[in-house]
Coordinates of C-alpha atoms in Angstrom, one line a residue:
M1 CA -22.3 1.2 55.2
L2 CA -18.6 2.0 54.6
T3 CA -18.0 -1.8 54.0
T4 CA -20.8 -1.9 51.5
T5 CA -19.5 1.2 49.6
F6 CA -16.0 -0.2 49.7
T7 CA -17.2 -3.6 48.3
A8 CA -19.2 -1.9 45.5
L9 CA -16.1 0.2 44.6
I10 CA -13.9 -2.9 44.4
A11 CA -16.5 -4.6 42.2
V12 CA -16.6 -1.6 39.8
V13 CA -12.8 -1.5 39.6
A14 CA -12.5 -5.2 39.0
S15 CA -15.1 -5.1 36.1
F16 CA -13.1 -2.3 34.4
A17 CA -9.9 -4.2 34.8
A18 CA -11.4 -7.4 33.3
A19 CA -12.5 -5.4 30.3
L20 CA -8.9 -4.2 29.5
P21 CA -7.1 -6.2 26.9
S22 CA -4.4 -8.6 28.1
P23 CA -0.9 -8.1 26.6
A24 CA -1.5 -11.1 24.4
Q25 CA -4.6 -9.5 23.0
A26 CA -2.9 -6.2 22.4
D27 CA -0.2 -7.9 20.3
A28 CA -2.6 -10.0 18.2
P29 CA -2.5 -9.2 14.4
T30 CA -5.4 -7.2 13.2
R31 CA -5.8 -9.0 9.9
V32 CA -7.2 -12.6 10.0
E33 CA -5.5 -15.0 7.6
E34 CA -6.7 -18.2 6.3
P35 CA -5.3 -21.4 7.9
L36 CA -2.4 -22.9 5.9
S37 CA -4.7 -25.9 5.2
K38 CA -7.0 -23.5 3.2
R39 CA -4.3 -21.8 1.1
T40 CA -4.6 -21.9 -2.6
D41 CA -1.8 -23.6 -4.5
H42 CA -1.0 -22.4 -8.0
Y43 CA 0.8 -24.3 -10.8
G44 CA 2.6 -22.6 -13.6
L45 CA 5.9 -21.6 -15.1
G46 CA 8.9 -19.9 -13.6
T47 CA 11.4 -17.8 -15.7
I48 CA 14.3 -15.6 -14.9
Y49 CA 14.8 -11.8 -15.3
Q50 CA 17.5 -9.3 -14.3
Q51 CA 16.8 -6.1 -12.3
L52 CA 20.0 -4.5 -13.7
G53 CA 20.0 -2.0 -10.9
G54 CA 16.6 -0.6 -11.9
Y55 CA 13.5 0.0 -9.7
G56 CA 10.7 -2.5 -9.9
S57 CA 7.1 -1.6 -10.0
C58 CA 7.0 -1.7 -6.2
G59 CA 9.3 1.3 -6.1
I60 CA 12.3 -0.6 -4.6
Q61 CA 15.8 -1.1 -6.1
N62 CA 17.1 -4.6 -5.6
P63 CA 20.2 -6.3 -6.7
D64 CA 20.0 -9.4 -8.9
S65 CA 21.1 -11.5 -6.0
A66 CA 17.9 -10.6 -4.0
L67 CA 15.2 -13.3 -3.5
I68 CA 12.5 -11.4 -5.3
A69 CA 9.9 -12.1 -8.0
A70 CA 7.6 -10.4 -10.5
L71 CA 4.0 -11.3 -10.8
G72 CA 1.8 -10.8 -13.9
N73 CA -0.9 -8.1 -14.3
Y74 CA -3.6 -10.6 -13.2
W75 CA -2.2 -9.9 -9.7
M76 CA -0.5 -6.5 -10.0
K77 CA -3.3 -4.8 -12.0
N78 CA -0.9 -2.5 -13.9
Q79 CA -0.5 -0.5 -10.6
Y80 CA 2.6 1.1 -9.3
Q81 CA 3.1 -0.2 -5.8
S82 CA 0.3 -2.8 -6.0
E83 CA -1.2 -4.3 -2.9
Y84 CA 0.8 -7.4 -3.6
C85 CA 4.1 -5.6 -3.3
G86 CA 6.1 -7.1 -0.4
R87 CA 4.0 -10.3 -0.2
L88 CA 6.0 -13.4 0.3
I89 CA 5.5 -16.4 -2.0
Q90 CA 6.7 -20.0 -1.4
V91 CA 7.7 -21.6 -4.6
T92 CA 8.7 -25.2 -5.3
N93 CA 10.4 -26.4 -8.5
T94 CA 8.3 -29.3 -9.9
G95 CA 10.7 -30.1 -12.7
S96 CA 11.4 -29.0 -16.3
D97 CA 11.1 -30.3 -19.8
D98 CA 14.2 -28.4 -20.9
G99 CA 16.8 -29.7 -18.6
V100 CA 16.7 -27.1 -15.9
G101 CA 17.8 -28.6 -12.6
G102 CA 16.7 -28.3 -9.0
K103 CA 13.5 -30.4 -9.0
G104 CA 12.1 -30.3 -5.4
N105 CA 14.0 -27.1 -4.4
T106 CA 11.9 -24.5 -2.6
V107 CA 12.5 -20.8 -2.2
V108 CA 10.5 -18.0 -0.5
V109 CA 10.5 -14.8 -2.6
K110 CA 9.2 -11.3 -2.1
V111 CA 7.0 -9.7 -4.7
Q112 CA 8.9 -6.6 -5.9
D113 CA 7.9 -6.2 -9.6
T114 CA 5.5 -6.8 -12.4
C115 CA 6.0 -9.2 -15.3
P116 CA 3.9 -7.8 -18.2
S117 CA 4.1 -11.0 -20.2
C118 CA 3.3 -13.4 -17.3
D119 CA -0.1 -14.9 -16.9
E120 CA -1.7 -15.5 -13.5
N121 CA 0.4 -18.6 -12.6
H122 CA 3.7 -17.6 -14.2
I123 CA 6.4 -16.0 -12.0
D124 CA 9.5 -14.2 -13.2
F125 CA 12.4 -14.7 -10.7
S126 CA 15.4 -12.6 -9.9
V127 CA 18.8 -14.2 -10.7
G128 CA 19.3 -15.0 -6.9
A129 CA 15.9 -16.7 -6.6
W130 CA 16.3 -18.6 -9.9
N131 CA 19.7 -19.9 -8.8
Q132 CA 18.3 -21.1 -5.5
L133 CA 15.3 -22.7 -7.2
T134 CA 17.3 -24.4 -10.0
N135 CA 20.7 -25.1 -8.5
N136 CA 22.3 -22.3 -10.7
A137 CA 20.8 -23.6 -13.9
A138 CA 21.2 -21.9 -17.2
W139 CA 18.3 -19.7 -18.2
G140 CA 15.1 -21.5 -19.2
T141 CA 11.7 -22.3 -17.9
V142 CA 10.8 -24.5 -14.9
N143 CA 7.4 -25.9 -13.8
I144 CA 6.5 -24.5 -10.4
E145 CA 3.9 -24.9 -7.6
W146 CA 3.4 -21.8 -5.5
H147 CA 1.3 -20.1 -2.9
F148 CA 1.2 -16.8 -1.0
C149 CA 2.4 -16.8 2.5
N150 CA 0.2 -15.1 5.0
V151 CA 1.0 -11.6 6.3
N152 CA 2.7 -13.0 9.3
G153 CA 5.2 -14.7 7.1
Q154 CA 3.9 -18.2 7.6
C155 CA 4.2 -20.3 4.4

């Protein structure tokens, strides 16, 4: 009888241990993201703006050299600290009609501000992001292709 009780006790302990999450499961992200193949690409215009030491609509002060961007109200919804604050965006320069260089350059920027005059596909870039995207071109406009990176930073 002692052997039967001991065997039953081992079976109960083993079943509880099997139900515990493994370390890999415990570290898994809680938000499910779309596979990169299902991301939505946007096509629009890129322009440049200066922070001038001010705070953006996400409540953070960034230098002009930071790789940041401002999205239009289509995304930001006139909200202070919108849900898009901090999201990463991968942007590719697809060329320009007004001589802005850097065609083919890609930059990853963090959303830190709102661009009131931007439509849903227009992004306003900090000086640092603009310089990387356009090879330090003079101010102007550039055609861009862009998409949101997932919350794990995969672009």
